[in-house]
Coordinates of C-alpha atoms in Angstrom, one line a residue:
M45 CA 63.9 14.9 -97.1
R46 CA 67.7 14.5 -97.2
D47 CA 67.6 11.2 -95.3
L48 CA 68.1 8.3 -97.7
R49 CA 65.5 6.2 -95.9
V50 CA 62.8 8.9 -96.3
R51 CA 63.6 9.2 -100.0
F52 CA 63.3 5.5 -100.5
G53 CA 60.0 5.6 -98.6
L54 CA 58.7 8.3 -101.0
I55 CA 59.8 6.3 -104.0
L56 CA 58.0 3.3 -102.6
A57 CA 54.9 5.4 -102.1
V58 CA 55.0 6.7 -105.7
A59 CA 55.5 3.1 -107.0
M60 CA 52.5 1.8 -105.0
L61 CA 50.3 4.8 -105.8
P62 CA 48.6 3.0 -108.8
L63 CA 47.9 0.0 -106.6
L64 CA 46.5 2.2 -103.9
I65 CA 44.2 4.0 -106.4
F66 CA 43.1 0.7 -107.8
A67 CA 42.5 -0.6 -104.3
I68 CA 40.4 2.4 -103.5
W69 CA 38.3 2.0 -106.7
Q70 CA 38.0 -1.7 -106.0
S71 CA 36.9 -1.0 -102.5
F72 CA 34.2 1.4 -103.5
Y73 CA 33.1 -0.9 -106.3
D74 CA 32.9 -3.9 -103.9
F75 CA 31.1 -1.7 -101.3
N76 CA 28.4 -0.7 -103.8
Q77 CA 28.0 -4.3 -104.8
D78 CA 27.8 -5.3 -101.2
K79 CA 25.3 -2.5 -100.5
T80 CA 23.1 -3.6 -103.4
A81 CA 23.3 -7.2 -102.2
R82 CA 22.3 -6.2 -98.7
E83 CA 19.4 -4.1 -100.0
S84 CA 18.2 -7.1 -102.1
Q85 CA 18.6 -9.4 -99.0
L86 CA 16.6 -6.9 -97.0
A87 CA 13.8 -6.9 -99.5
F88 CA 13.9 -10.7 -99.7
S89 CA 13.6 -10.9 -96.0
A90 CA 10.6 -8.6 -96.0
Q91 CA 9.1 -10.7 -98.8
R92 CA 9.6 -13.8 -96.7
A93 CA 7.9 -12.2 -93.7
V94 CA 5.0 -11.3 -95.9
F95 CA 4.8 -14.9 -97.2
E96 CA 4.8 -16.1 -93.6
I97 CA 1.8 -13.9 -92.9
I98 CA 0.0 -14.9 -96.1
D99 CA 0.7 -18.6 -95.3
T100 CA -0.7 -18.2 -91.8
I101 CA -3.8 -16.4 -93.1
D102 CA -4.3 -19.1 -95.8
T103 CA -4.0 -21.8 -93.1
A104 CA -6.6 -19.9 -91.1
K105 CA -9.0 -19.8 -94.0
S106 CA -8.6 -23.5 -94.6
V107 CA -9.2 -24.2 -90.9
I108 CA -12.4 -22.0 -91.0
L109 CA -13.8 -24.1 -93.9
T110 CA -13.1 -27.3 -92.0
V111 CA -14.7 -25.9 -88.9
E112 CA -17.7 -24.8 -91.0
E113 CA -18.5 -28.5 -91.7
T114 CA -17.4 -30.2 -88.5
V115 CA -18.1 -27.9 -85.5
G116 CA -21.6 -27.7 -84.2
R117 CA -23.2 -26.3 -81.1
Q118 CA -22.6 -29.4 -79.1
G119 CA -19.0 -29.5 -77.8
C120 CA -18.2 -26.2 -79.6
K121 CA -15.7 -24.9 -77.1
T122 CA -13.9 -28.2 -76.8
N123 CA -13.6 -28.6 -80.6
L124 CA -12.3 -25.0 -81.0
Q125 CA -9.7 -25.6 -78.2
D126 CA -8.5 -28.7 -80.0
I127 CA -8.0 -26.6 -83.2
L128 CA -5.9 -24.0 -81.3
N129 CA -3.8 -26.8 -79.9
Q130 CA -3.1 -28.1 -83.4
F131 CA -2.4 -24.5 -84.7
P132 CA -0.5 -22.6 -82.0
Q133 CA -0.1 -19.6 -84.3
F134 CA -3.8 -18.9 -83.7
D135 CA -4.7 -16.9 -80.7
D136 CA -8.5 -17.5 -80.5
F137 CA -11.3 -19.1 -82.4
I138 CA -14.8 -17.5 -82.0
I139 CA -18.2 -18.4 -83.4
A140 CA -20.9 -15.7 -83.4
D141 CA -24.5 -15.5 -84.7
P142 CA -25.6 -13.3 -87.6
R143 CA -26.1 -10.3 -85.3
G144 CA -22.5 -10.7 -83.9
N145 CA -23.5 -12.1 -80.6
F146 CA -21.2 -14.5 -78.9
I147 CA -22.0 -18.2 -79.4
C148 CA -18.8 -20.0 -78.3
A149 CA -15.0 -19.5 -78.3
A150 CA -11.8 -21.5 -77.6
R151 CA -11.0 -19.0 -74.8
D152 CA -13.3 -17.4 -72.3
L153 CA -13.9 -13.9 -73.7
D154 CA -16.3 -11.2 -72.9
S155 CA -18.6 -10.5 -75.8
K156 CA -18.8 -6.8 -74.9
R157 CA -15.0 -6.6 -75.0
Q158 CA -14.8 -8.2 -78.5
A159 CA -17.5 -5.9 -80.0
F160 CA -18.0 -7.9 -83.2
E161 CA -18.7 -5.0 -85.5
I162 CA -16.8 -7.0 -88.1
V163 CA -20.1 -9.0 -88.8
K164 CA -21.5 -5.9 -90.5
Q165 CA -18.8 -6.0 -93.1
L166 CA -19.8 -9.4 -94.4
T167 CA -22.0 -10.0 -97.5
P168 CA -22.9 -13.0 -99.6
Q169 CA -20.5 -11.7 -102.3
Q170 CA -17.7 -11.0 -99.7
S171 CA -17.9 -13.8 -97.2
Y172 CA -14.2 -13.2 -96.0
Y173 CA -13.2 -10.0 -94.1
S174 CA -10.2 -9.1 -92.1
E175 CA -9.6 -6.3 -89.6
V176 CA -6.8 -5.2 -87.4
R177 CA -7.5 -4.3 -83.9
V178 CA -4.8 -1.9 -82.5
A179 CA -3.7 -2.0 -78.9
Y180 CA -3.2 1.7 -78.1
D181 CA -2.4 1.2 -74.4
A182 CA 1.2 -0.1 -74.1
D183 CA 0.5 -1.3 -70.5
S184 CA -2.5 -3.3 -71.4
D185 CA -2.4 -7.1 -71.8
Y186 CA -4.3 -6.8 -75.0
S187 CA -2.0 -7.0 -78.0
S188 CA -2.7 -5.8 -81.6
R189 CA -4.2 -8.6 -83.5
L190 CA -5.6 -9.5 -86.9
L191 CA -9.2 -10.7 -86.9
L192 CA -10.1 -13.0 -89.9
A193 CA -13.9 -13.5 -90.3
Y194 CA -15.9 -15.8 -92.5
G195 CA -19.6 -15.6 -93.0
Q196 CA -21.5 -18.9 -93.4
Y197 CA -24.4 -18.2 -95.8
Q198 CA -27.4 -20.3 -96.9
G199 CA -28.5 -18.5 -100.0
E200 CA -28.6 -14.8 -99.1
Q201 CA -29.2 -15.6 -95.4
L202 CA -26.2 -15.4 -93.0
Q203 CA -26.2 -18.4 -90.7
R204 CA -23.2 -17.8 -88.4
V205 CA -19.8 -16.1 -88.3
L206 CA -16.5 -17.9 -87.8
I207 CA -13.6 -15.6 -86.5
I208 CA -10.0 -16.5 -86.0
G209 CA -7.8 -14.1 -84.0
L210 CA -4.1 -13.8 -84.8
I211 CA -1.8 -11.9 -82.4
L212 CA 0.6 -9.9 -84.6
D213 CA 3.5 -10.4 -82.2
R214 CA 3.3 -14.2 -82.8
L215 CA 2.8 -13.6 -86.5
A216 CA 5.9 -11.4 -86.7
Q217 CA 8.0 -13.9 -84.7
R218 CA 7.6 -16.4 -87.5
A219 CA 9.7 -14.2 -89.8
D220 CA 13.4 -15.2 -90.1
L221 CA 15.7 -12.2 -90.2
S222 CA 18.9 -14.0 -89.3
Q223 CA 20.4 -13.7 -92.8
I224 CA 20.5 -9.9 -92.6
G225 CA 22.1 -9.7 -89.2
K226 CA 21.2 -9.6 -85.5
D227 CA 20.4 -5.9 -85.6
A228 CA 17.6 -6.3 -88.2
K229 CA 14.1 -5.4 -87.0
L230 CA 10.6 -6.3 -88.3
Y231 CA 7.6 -4.0 -88.0
M232 CA 3.9 -4.3 -89.0
I233 CA 2.2 -1.1 -90.0
N234 CA -1.4 -0.3 -90.8
S235 CA -2.5 2.0 -93.6
E236 CA -2.5 5.0 -91.3
G237 CA 1.2 4.5 -90.5
I238 CA 0.6 3.2 -87.0
I239 CA 3.0 0.6 -85.7
L240 CA 1.1 -2.6 -85.0
F241 CA 4.2 -4.6 -84.1
G242 CA 7.7 -3.4 -83.3
D243 CA 9.4 -0.8 -81.1
D244 CA 8.9 2.9 -81.1
G245 CA 12.1 3.7 -83.0
L246 CA 10.4 3.6 -86.4
A247 CA 7.2 5.3 -85.2
R248 CA 9.1 8.5 -84.5
Q249 CA 10.6 8.5 -88.0
M250 CA 7.6 7.5 -90.1
E251 CA 6.6 9.7 -92.9
A252 CA 3.2 9.9 -94.4
N253 CA 4.4 9.3 -98.0
W254 CA 6.1 6.0 -97.2
I255 CA 2.8 4.0 -97.1
R256 CA 1.5 5.9 -100.2
E257 CA 4.7 5.1 -102.2
T258 CA 4.4 1.5 -101.1
R259 CA 0.9 1.2 -102.4
A260 CA 1.8 2.8 -105.6
S261 CA 5.0 0.8 -106.4
G262 CA 4.4 -2.4 -104.4
E263 CA 7.7 -1.9 -102.6
Y264 CA 9.4 1.1 -101.0
Q265 CA 13.1 1.4 -99.9
T266 CA 14.7 4.3 -98.1
E267 CA 17.2 5.2 -95.3
F268 CA 16.5 7.1 -92.1
T269 CA 18.5 8.1 -89.0
D270 CA 17.5 6.3 -85.8
E271 CA 17.6 7.7 -82.2
T272 CA 21.3 6.9 -81.8
G273 CA 22.3 8.8 -84.9
G274 CA 23.0 5.7 -87.0
K275 CA 21.8 5.2 -90.5
R276 CA 19.3 2.3 -91.1
S277 CA 18.0 0.9 -94.4
L278 CA 14.2 0.4 -94.6
V279 CA 12.0 -1.8 -96.9
I280 CA 8.2 -1.6 -96.8
I281 CA 6.1 -4.3 -98.6
P282 CA 2.3 -4.6 -98.5
S283 CA 0.7 -7.9 -97.5
R284 CA -2.3 -9.4 -99.1
E285 CA -4.4 -8.0 -96.2
K286 CA -5.2 -4.4 -97.2
D287 CA -4.5 -3.0 -93.7
I288 CA -1.1 -4.6 -93.0
F289 CA 2.3 -3.5 -94.3
V290 CA 5.5 -5.3 -93.4
A291 CA 8.6 -3.2 -92.8
V292 CA 12.2 -4.5 -92.3
T293 CA 15.1 -2.4 -91.1
A294 CA 18.8 -3.0 -90.8
P295 CA 21.9 -0.9 -90.2
A296 CA 22.8 0.9 -93.5
S297 CA 26.1 -0.1 -95.2
N298 CA 29.0 2.2 -94.3
I299 CA 32.2 2.3 -96.4
F300 CA 34.4 2.6 -93.3
R301 CA 32.6 -0.1 -91.3
W302 CA 32.6 -2.2 -94.4
S303 CA 36.3 -1.8 -94.9
V304 CA 37.0 -2.9 -91.3
L305 CA 34.8 -6.0 -91.9
N306 CA 36.5 -6.7 -95.3
P307 CA 40.2 -5.8 -94.8
L308 CA 41.5 -7.8 -97.6
S309 CA 39.5 -5.9 -100.2
S310 CA 39.6 -2.5 -98.6
I311 CA 42.0 0.5 -98.9
L312 CA 43.7 -0.5 -95.7
L313 CA 45.6 -3.4 -97.3
P314 CA 47.7 -1.3 -99.6
L315 CA 48.3 1.2 -96.7
F316 CA 49.5 -1.7 -94.5
A317 CA 51.6 -2.9 -97.4
W318 CA 53.2 0.5 -97.8
V319 CA 53.9 0.8 -94.0
F320 CA 55.5 -2.7 -94.0
G321 CA 57.5 -1.9 -97.1
F322 CA 58.6 1.5 -95.6
L323 CA 59.8 -0.3 -92.4
A324 CA 61.5 -2.9 -94.5
I325 CA 63.3 -0.2 -96.5
W326 CA 64.2 1.7 -93.4
W327 CA 65.7 -1.4 -91.8
S328 CA 67.5 -2.6 -94.9
T329 CA 68.8 0.8 -95.8
E330 CA 70.2 1.2 -92.2
R331 CA 71.7 -2.3 -92.2
L332 CA 73.0 -2.5 -95.8
I333 CA 74.0 1.1 -96.6
L334 CA 74.0 3.7 -93.8
T335 CA 75.9 1.6 -91.2
H336 CA 78.7 1.1 -93.7
I337 CA 78.6 4.7 -94.9
R338 CA 78.9 5.9 -91.4
K339 CA 82.0 3.8 -90.9
L340 CA 83.5 5.1 -94.2
Q341 CA 82.7 8.6 -93.0
R342 CA 84.4 8.2 -89.6
A343 CA 87.5 6.7 -91.3
T344 CA 87.8 9.5 -93.9
L345 CA 87.2 12.3 -91.3
K346 CA 89.9 10.9 -89.0
F347 CA 92.3 10.6 -91.9
A348 CA 91.5 14.2 -93.0
E349 CA 92.2 15.3 -89.4
G350 CA 95.7 13.9 -89.7
D351 CA 95.5 10.3 -88.5
Q352 CA 97.4 8.7 -91.3
T353 CA 97.0 5.2 -89.8
Q354 CA 93.2 5.4 -90.1
R355 CA 91.6 2.9 -92.6
V356 CA 88.1 1.7 -93.3
G357 CA 89.2 -1.9 -92.8
K358 CA 86.8 -4.9 -93.2
L359 CA 83.1 -4.2 -93.4
Q360 CA 80.5 -6.7 -92.1
N361 CA 78.6 -8.2 -95.1
P362 CA 78.4 -5.0 -97.1
P363 CA 76.9 -4.8 -100.7
A364 CA 79.6 -5.3 -103.3
S365 CA 79.6 -1.7 -104.4
I366 CA 80.1 -0.4 -100.8
R367 CA 82.9 -3.0 -100.3
T368 CA 84.6 -1.8 -103.5
L369 CA 84.2 1.8 -102.2
G370 CA 85.8 0.9 -98.9
W371 CA 88.8 -0.8 -100.7
T372 CA 89.1 2.3 -102.9
I373 CA 89.2 4.6 -99.9
D374 CA 91.9 2.5 -98.2
Y375 CA 93.9 2.4 -101.4
M376 CA 93.6 6.1 -101.8
A377 CA 94.7 6.6 -98.1
D378 CA 97.7 4.4 -98.6
E379 CA 98.8 6.3 -101.7
I380 CA 98.2 9.7 -100.0
S381 CA 100.2 8.5 -96.9
A382 CA 103.0 7.3 -99.1
R383 CA 103.2 10.6 -101.1
E384 CA 102.8 12.7 -98.0
S385 CA 105.7 10.8 -96.4
E386 CA 107.8 11.5 -99.5
L387 CA 106.8 15.1 -99.4
K388 CA 107.6 15.4 -95.7
D389 CA 111.0 13.8 -96.2
S390 CA 111.6 16.2 -99.1
L391 CA 110.4 19.2 -97.0
D392 CA 112.5 18.2 -94.1
E393 CA 115.5 17.9 -96.4
K394 CA 114.9 21.4 -97.9
E395 CA 114.2 22.9 -94.4
T396 CA 117.5 21.4 -93.2
L397 CA 119.3 22.9 -96.3
L398 CA 117.6 26.3 -95.7
R399 CA 118.6 26.3 -92.1
E400 CA 122.1 25.5 -93.1
I401 CA 122.1 28.4 -95.6
H402 CA 120.9 30.8 -93.0
H403 CA 123.6 29.5 -90.6
R404 CA 126.3 29.8 -93.2
V405 CA 125.1 33.3 -94.1
K406 CA 125.3 34.3 -90.5
N407 CA 128.7 32.7 -90.1
N408 CA 130.0 34.5 -93.2
L409 CA 128.7 37.8 -91.8
Q410 CA 130.5 36.9 -88.5
I411 CA 133.7 36.4 -90.5
I412 CA 133.2 39.9 -92.1
I413 CA 132.6 41.3 -88.6
S414 CA 135.9 39.6 -87.5
L415 CA 137.7 41.1 -90.4
L416 CA 136.4 44.5 -89.5
N417 CA 137.6 44.0 -85.9
I418 CA 141.1 43.2 -87.2
Q419 CA 141.0 46.2 -89.5
E420 CA 139.8 48.4 -86.6
R421 CA 143.1 47.8 -84.8
K422 CA 145.0 49.3 -87.8
V423 CA 142.9 52.5 -88.0
A424 CA 144.1 55.4 -85.9
D425 CA 141.7 58.1 -87.3
P426 CA 138.7 58.6 -85.0
A427 CA 136.3 59.1 -87.9
G428 CA 137.5 55.9 -89.5
L429 CA 137.0 54.0 -86.3
A430 CA 133.5 55.3 -86.0
A431 CA 132.7 54.3 -89.6
V432 CA 134.1 50.8 -89.0
N433 CA 132.0 50.4 -85.8
E434 CA 128.8 51.6 -87.6
T435 CA 129.4 49.2 -90.4
R436 CA 130.0 46.3 -87.9
N437 CA 126.7 47.1 -86.1
R438 CA 124.8 47.0 -89.4
I439 CA 126.3 43.7 -90.5
N440 CA 125.7 42.3 -87.0
A441 CA 122.0 43.2 -87.3
I442 CA 121.7 41.3 -90.6
A443 CA 123.5 38.4 -89.0
L444 CA 121.1 38.3 -86.1
V445 CA 118.2 38.1 -88.5
H446 CA 119.6 35.0 -90.1
R447 CA 120.4 33.6 -86.7
G448 CA 116.7 34.1 -85.7
L449 CA 115.6 32.4 -88.9
Y450 CA 117.6 29.2 -88.5
E451 CA 116.8 29.0 -84.8
S452 CA 113.0 29.4 -85.2
T453 CA 110.6 26.6 -85.8
D454 CA 109.3 28.4 -88.9
L455 CA 112.0 29.3 -91.3
R456 CA 109.9 32.0 -92.9
Y457 CA 109.3 34.3 -89.9
V458 CA 111.3 36.0 -87.2
D459 CA 109.9 36.6 -83.6
M460 CA 110.5 40.3 -83.3
Q461 CA 110.5 40.5 -79.5
T462 CA 113.2 37.9 -79.2
F463 CA 115.2 39.3 -82.2
L464 CA 115.1 42.9 -81.1
G465 CA 116.0 41.9 -77.6
R466 CA 119.2 40.2 -78.9
L467 CA 120.0 43.1 -81.2
V468 CA 119.6 45.8 -78.6
K469 CA 121.7 43.8 -76.2
E470 CA 124.6 43.5 -78.6
L471 CA 124.2 47.1 -79.7
S472 CA 124.3 48.3 -76.1
V473 CA 127.6 46.6 -75.6
A474 CA 129.0 48.0 -78.9
L475 CA 127.8 51.5 -78.1
A476 CA 129.0 51.3 -74.4
C477 CA 125.5 52.1 -73.1
E478 CA 126.1 50.6 -69.7
R479 CA 129.3 52.6 -69.2
K480 CA 127.4 55.8 -70.2
G481 CA 124.5 54.9 -68.0
I482 CA 122.0 54.8 -70.9
E483 CA 119.0 52.5 -70.4
V484 CA 117.5 50.9 -73.5
S485 CA 114.0 49.2 -73.4
V486 CA 112.2 47.1 -76.1
D487 CA 108.5 46.6 -76.4
A488 CA 107.4 44.6 -79.5
T489 CA 103.7 43.6 -79.8
C490 CA 103.4 42.3 -83.4
D491 CA 103.2 39.1 -85.4
P492 CA 106.4 37.4 -86.5
M493 CA 107.8 39.0 -89.6
E494 CA 109.4 37.7 -92.8
A495 CA 113.1 38.2 -93.3
D496 CA 112.6 40.7 -96.1
T497 CA 110.7 42.9 -93.6
A498 CA 112.7 42.1 -90.4
I499 CA 116.1 43.1 -91.9
P500 CA 115.0 46.7 -92.9
V501 CA 113.3 47.1 -89.5
A502 CA 116.4 45.9 -87.7
L503 CA 118.7 48.3 -89.7
F504 CA 116.2 51.1 -88.9
V505 CA 116.5 50.3 -85.2
V506 CA 120.4 50.2 -85.5
E507 CA 120.6 53.6 -87.1
T508 CA 118.1 55.4 -84.9
L509 CA 119.5 53.8 -81.7
T510 CA 123.0 54.8 -82.8
N511 CA 121.9 58.3 -83.5
S512 CA 120.2 58.6 -80.1
V513 CA 123.3 57.4 -78.2
K514 CA 125.8 59.4 -80.2
H515 CA 123.9 62.7 -80.7
G516 CA 120.6 62.8 -78.7
I517 CA 121.3 62.0 -75.0
A518 CA 123.9 62.4 -72.4
K519 CA 124.9 60.1 -69.5
G520 CA 122.0 58.6 -67.6
G521 CA 119.5 59.0 -70.5
Q522 CA 116.9 56.6 -71.7
V523 CA 116.0 55.1 -75.1
K524 CA 112.6 53.4 -75.8
I525 CA 112.1 51.1 -78.8
R526 CA 108.4 50.4 -79.5
L527 CA 107.0 48.2 -82.2
V528 CA 103.2 48.0 -82.5
Q529 CA 100.9 46.3 -85.1
Q530 CA 97.3 47.1 -85.8
G531 CA 95.9 45.0 -88.6
I532 CA 98.4 45.2 -91.4
R533 CA 99.8 48.6 -90.3
V534 CA 103.1 48.5 -88.3
T535 CA 104.6 51.4 -86.4
V536 CA 108.2 51.4 -85.2
E537 CA 109.2 54.2 -82.8
V538 CA 112.7 54.9 -81.4
S539 CA 112.7 57.8 -78.9
D540 CA 115.0 59.3 -76.2
N541 CA 114.7 61.9 -73.5
G542 CA 117.6 64.0 -74.8
N543 CA 117.9 67.0 -77.1
G544 CA 118.9 65.8 -80.5
I545 CA 120.7 68.0 -83.0
I546 CA 118.3 67.6 -85.9
G547 CA 120.3 69.6 -88.4
E548 CA 123.4 67.4 -88.1
M549 CA 121.3 64.3 -88.2
K550 CA 119.6 65.3 -91.5
A551 CA 122.9 65.7 -93.2
G552 CA 124.4 62.4 -92.0
T553 CA 124.6 59.0 -93.6
G554 CA 122.4 57.4 -91.0
Q555 CA 119.4 59.6 -92.0
K556 CA 119.9 58.7 -95.6
L557 CA 119.9 55.0 -94.7
I558 CA 116.8 55.4 -92.5
K559 CA 114.9 56.9 -95.5
G560 CA 116.1 54.2 -97.7
F561 CA 114.8 51.5 -95.3
A562 CA 111.4 53.3 -95.3
R563 CA 111.3 53.2 -99.1
Q564 CA 112.2 49.6 -99.1
L565 CA 109.3 48.8 -96.7
G566 CA 106.9 51.0 -98.7
G567 CA 106.4 53.2 -95.7
T568 CA 107.1 56.7 -94.3
V569 CA 109.5 58.0 -91.7
E570 CA 109.0 61.2 -89.7
P571 CA 110.4 62.8 -86.5
M572 CA 108.3 62.5 -83.4
T573 CA 107.1 65.9 -82.1
D574 CA 104.7 64.8 -79.4
I575 CA 107.3 63.7 -76.8
D576 CA 109.8 65.2 -74.5
G577 CA 113.1 64.6 -76.3
Y578 CA 113.6 63.3 -79.8
G579 CA 112.3 60.3 -81.7
T580 CA 111.8 58.8 -85.1
R581 CA 108.7 57.0 -86.3
L582 CA 108.5 54.5 -89.1
V583 CA 105.1 53.5 -90.4
F584 CA 104.5 50.8 -93.1
D585 CA 102.0 48.1 -94.1
I586 CA 102.8 44.5 -94.0
R587 CA 102.8 43.2 -97.6
P588 CA 100.5 40.2 -98.2
V589 CA 102.3 36.9 -98.5

């Protein structure tokens, strides 16, 4: 959902939603109209089939009247055969006596097989009679047929019977169902629901009330499911002959099949339009917006990472707003680079000045140390000489801090391992540790410290190391200086393996200074009682910058 192309696609979908709803409504409306038209066409085709049957029967009646006047016993068969040649829709022409016995026929027929019981149905008042003979044996050559009989009367006396046989297969073939599709089927049904013509598909679906409804309303329409599971529409219409009904079936209309056959008026058209629009938005967004935005993003990220030369540059055919944005970013980058260059120059200048200050402070302290060295030559009192030496060592410690600051890459911090190493080396020379055989070791595992912290720590090391060399150990002793940091807590320990005179040390100036350094750092100082010898431990927390 965060992708710009997806959001544009959703906006397009919402915009096209009314069109889609209208298209769905229009599709269902057109479908219903088409379904009504197809049902009307189905009924019309059934009516046409009925008219073809009626027309054929009327033709047969006209032919019978003609034969009544022209055909006699002499040449009867020949005359009847000529009539069948003129009217191929007739299957047979038979003449019988009043008792139904065979006289002559256009075809050679067995009178027993014909069984002209139909003669019994004729009266002077009802000289025409029709009857359907059903072929129940599907393997027989005999087909279901319509027999149309006419009784020739003289007064009340029946003279002879003229019968025309119409095979229902031929009669059904005269119906034209091409207008309702190649899958349309025609059936002829008798009043008992027996299929006279057509396949068995409808016979298995026939319901008793269909014929009853057809007689009552003159036409009956419904739908049924065929053997394949498909829906079919059905229209049943009675013919003029009382025992013949015409049924026409065709595949029922289906909204999905209809929409495939009518894509321009179906719901698929707006869907295809939306898909095409979505793809167009996807491509245009990628080409017109996202490609340029990615270039802007790469340039700004590299600039933010420190590449001051990185610029957006020329974009390939961007929209005006994105081109303006690219120019603005480049202008901003130029201004930032210029100001940063000025700030860097100013910072370099201040850093140089600060290094110079630390260097001069260190030089001034060295001058003070030199003055103390000169003064030392004029002092004969041992106590005075000791005081001068202690003062010189303290000043030297401060000078070394400033030296560490101006020699480091970061003027704010001092590397304590390097700094303490230098300090202890110079103190060892000043205290004659090598001549006395005293070994001094330094172990500093901590972060670099600021000058305000490093100077009190350095002075603490000077005082405790001086006390250890002067009061705590004899020749061949060992002094350990250990500085450890855990989080913000720092522990400084100076210990020796001698036997310190604690009473004298508490009363001395060095101990007062040690406590003062602890207060300055906001920490505590205590003697170390868990070692063999004597030591002092300073514990404090690094103040946040």
